[in-house]
Amino acid sequence: GKIMKNLKLRNKIFFILVLPMLAIFMLSSILISDKVEKVINMNKTSTYIDFTTEVSELLKNLQKERELSILYLNSYGKVKSDELAQQINISNQSQKKFDEFISDFELAKKDKNLLEKIDVFKNSLAPVESIRGSVKDLKVDSKNIENFYNEITSNLISFFEDLLIYSNSKELTKSSQSYIAIINLIEKAYKEKDLVKNIFNYNNLSNRDYNNFMSLIIFQDSFLDELKHNTTSEQLDYIEKNLEHSTFKSVEDFRRLIFLKVEKEDLLNNMKESSGYGGLIHFYKDFTITSDQTFLNKIQKSHTRIQRAIKDYKKLELLSEEDELLNDIQSSIDIYMSKAFNNESLNDTKHPDSKALMAFDKLTKNIYGADSQKWEDVYTQKILIFEDIKEKIVKDTIKYIEINVKELDIQIIGSVVFLILLILLIIGVILIMTSKVTDSIKKFESNLNQFFSYSMEEKDEIQLNKLEGKDEFALMTNNMNIQVEKIERIMENDKRVIKEITDIMEKVNNGFFEYSIKTKSSTKELQTLVDIINEMIDKTKVKIDSLNLLLNNYTQGDYKFKLDETHTV
């Protein structure tokens, strides 16, 4: 409080105006620092995307290596030998490039969790050379190899999930989620490709394989939906356009074969149950032994069930060979039905039975329409399309970051320039305002000092400073000037009165009483004095005139002369 009291008015005004300037500076600094932080975070995201790009390349090569290793083992080294050797070289180069990237990856050095995950991945990959040797020498089971590579790919995929940590905006988070979705989608696609190829190679569809097949499709559909949900409209159009590729129709056709196989297998099992033990043939044998009509009814019911199953089978998509085999089954059950209704004994059951059994066996052990090589070619194309979509998402994300970083840089520069200009403007306004106030105060002070000097008769005249404008200082100074000018006129007039009084009094002293003070005073007190002096002169003049009159009469000898009331005071 004491400091504020001792401050000059100019400094007080400066201090008052500086406070909002500091507030503006602080707010602008916060906004600028927020934009700088966004740039730093986006650069971190960009750096991590560069890392995931290296991870993605290594993941893609290890996925291919896993696939070729399993095919090589399942064929007992007869296929994919050269492709596997070539892929191992590519994987080694990719791994080397990944290691070089990691050695210079600053983010990993600062993030303990990321560094630990990299160590876990390296440890899981450490036995790869030994595993490759075992694969080449056919000394390892394909399931173990699949599990080994699955662990590696799982560790690599986990790096993509961490991308969400570095996604510092809604758009980047959605982009990261779409990136993660396509990575997981590709991994599930590789597994479906291997599973179905194995099913087609062995012409066998176990319950476990079918359940895995269904779960892989469900996972892929789920990841595809997530991918579509988190992409931009332009990316979505690109994805939809790629999904219209004939490759996906071919994949669905092959998948349809597996679904058909399940339906056909159910129908075949129904036929077998209705044919064998507890079915048509069993009832026929009991009928021939006992001639019991109830068995004839059971034979007819079994025949009807088998015939209905055959018709349902034929409604499905099937090849000509399947149709012929179904006809063989139909022919076999018709023979039994005919013999039973004619009450004839079938002496030779070997021929119809073997024909039906062979038909059942072929229908059961074959997935008609399946082509392992075509499936592999078609699905490889599907994965390539997904890889292309993945690359687009990565490029779009990096492009988005670059554009936003540039925009933020421009905003930061613009904000800094604006802040500097604003500060300079405020400082300029402060200087102008304080200078004007100071100048006004000085002029007011000068006018006041001149007035006091004039009042103290230190100066003969006043030269007043005038202020232009309508602010408080200008109004106050100009109002004071008007009052000073009034006072100056009063004082000048009183000076003239006093001068006239001095002149008149000198004349009175010299005996001249016919003069009086004519000038009117501006002040009441001085005017009263003027009136008293004039009255005194008048009375004195009357007395002197009366005395002169009396003396004149005495001189003439008239001693009886008396003054009248006019000359008597």
Coordinates of C-alpha atoms in Angstrom, one line a residue, residues 38 42-43 45-46 49 167-176 232 235 392-408:
K38 CA 0.1 -31.6 -29.4
M42 CA 1.8 -36.2 -32.7
N43 CA 5.5 -36.6 -33.5
T45 CA 2.6 -41.0 -32.6
S46 CA 4.4 -40.7 -35.9
I49 CA 3.9 -45.6 -36.4
S167 CA -2.9 -41.6 -30.1
N168 CA -3.6 -38.2 -28.5
S169 CA -6.7 -37.2 -30.5
K170 CA -10.0 -38.7 -31.5
E171 CA -9.0 -39.0 -35.2
L172 CA -5.7 -40.7 -34.3
T173 CA -7.4 -43.1 -31.9
K174 CA -9.9 -44.2 -34.6
S175 CA -7.1 -44.5 -37.1
S176 CA -5.0 -46.6 -34.6
T232 CA -12.7 -42.2 -42.8
Q235 CA -11.0 -45.1 -46.6
K392 CA -3.3 -47.2 -47.1
I393 CA -4.3 -46.8 -43.5
V394 CA -0.7 -46.3 -42.4
K395 CA 0.0 -43.8 -45.2
D396 CA -3.2 -41.9 -44.5
T397 CA -2.4 -41.7 -40.7
I398 CA 1.1 -40.4 -41.4
K399 CA -0.3 -37.9 -43.9
Y400 CA -2.9 -36.8 -41.3
I401 CA -0.2 -36.3 -38.7
E402 CA 2.1 -34.4 -41.2
I403 CA -0.8 -32.1 -42.2
N404 CA -1.9 -31.5 -38.6
V405 CA 1.7 -30.8 -37.5
K406 CA 2.1 -28.3 -40.3
E407 CA -1.2 -26.7 -39.4
L408 CA -0.2 -26.6 -35.7

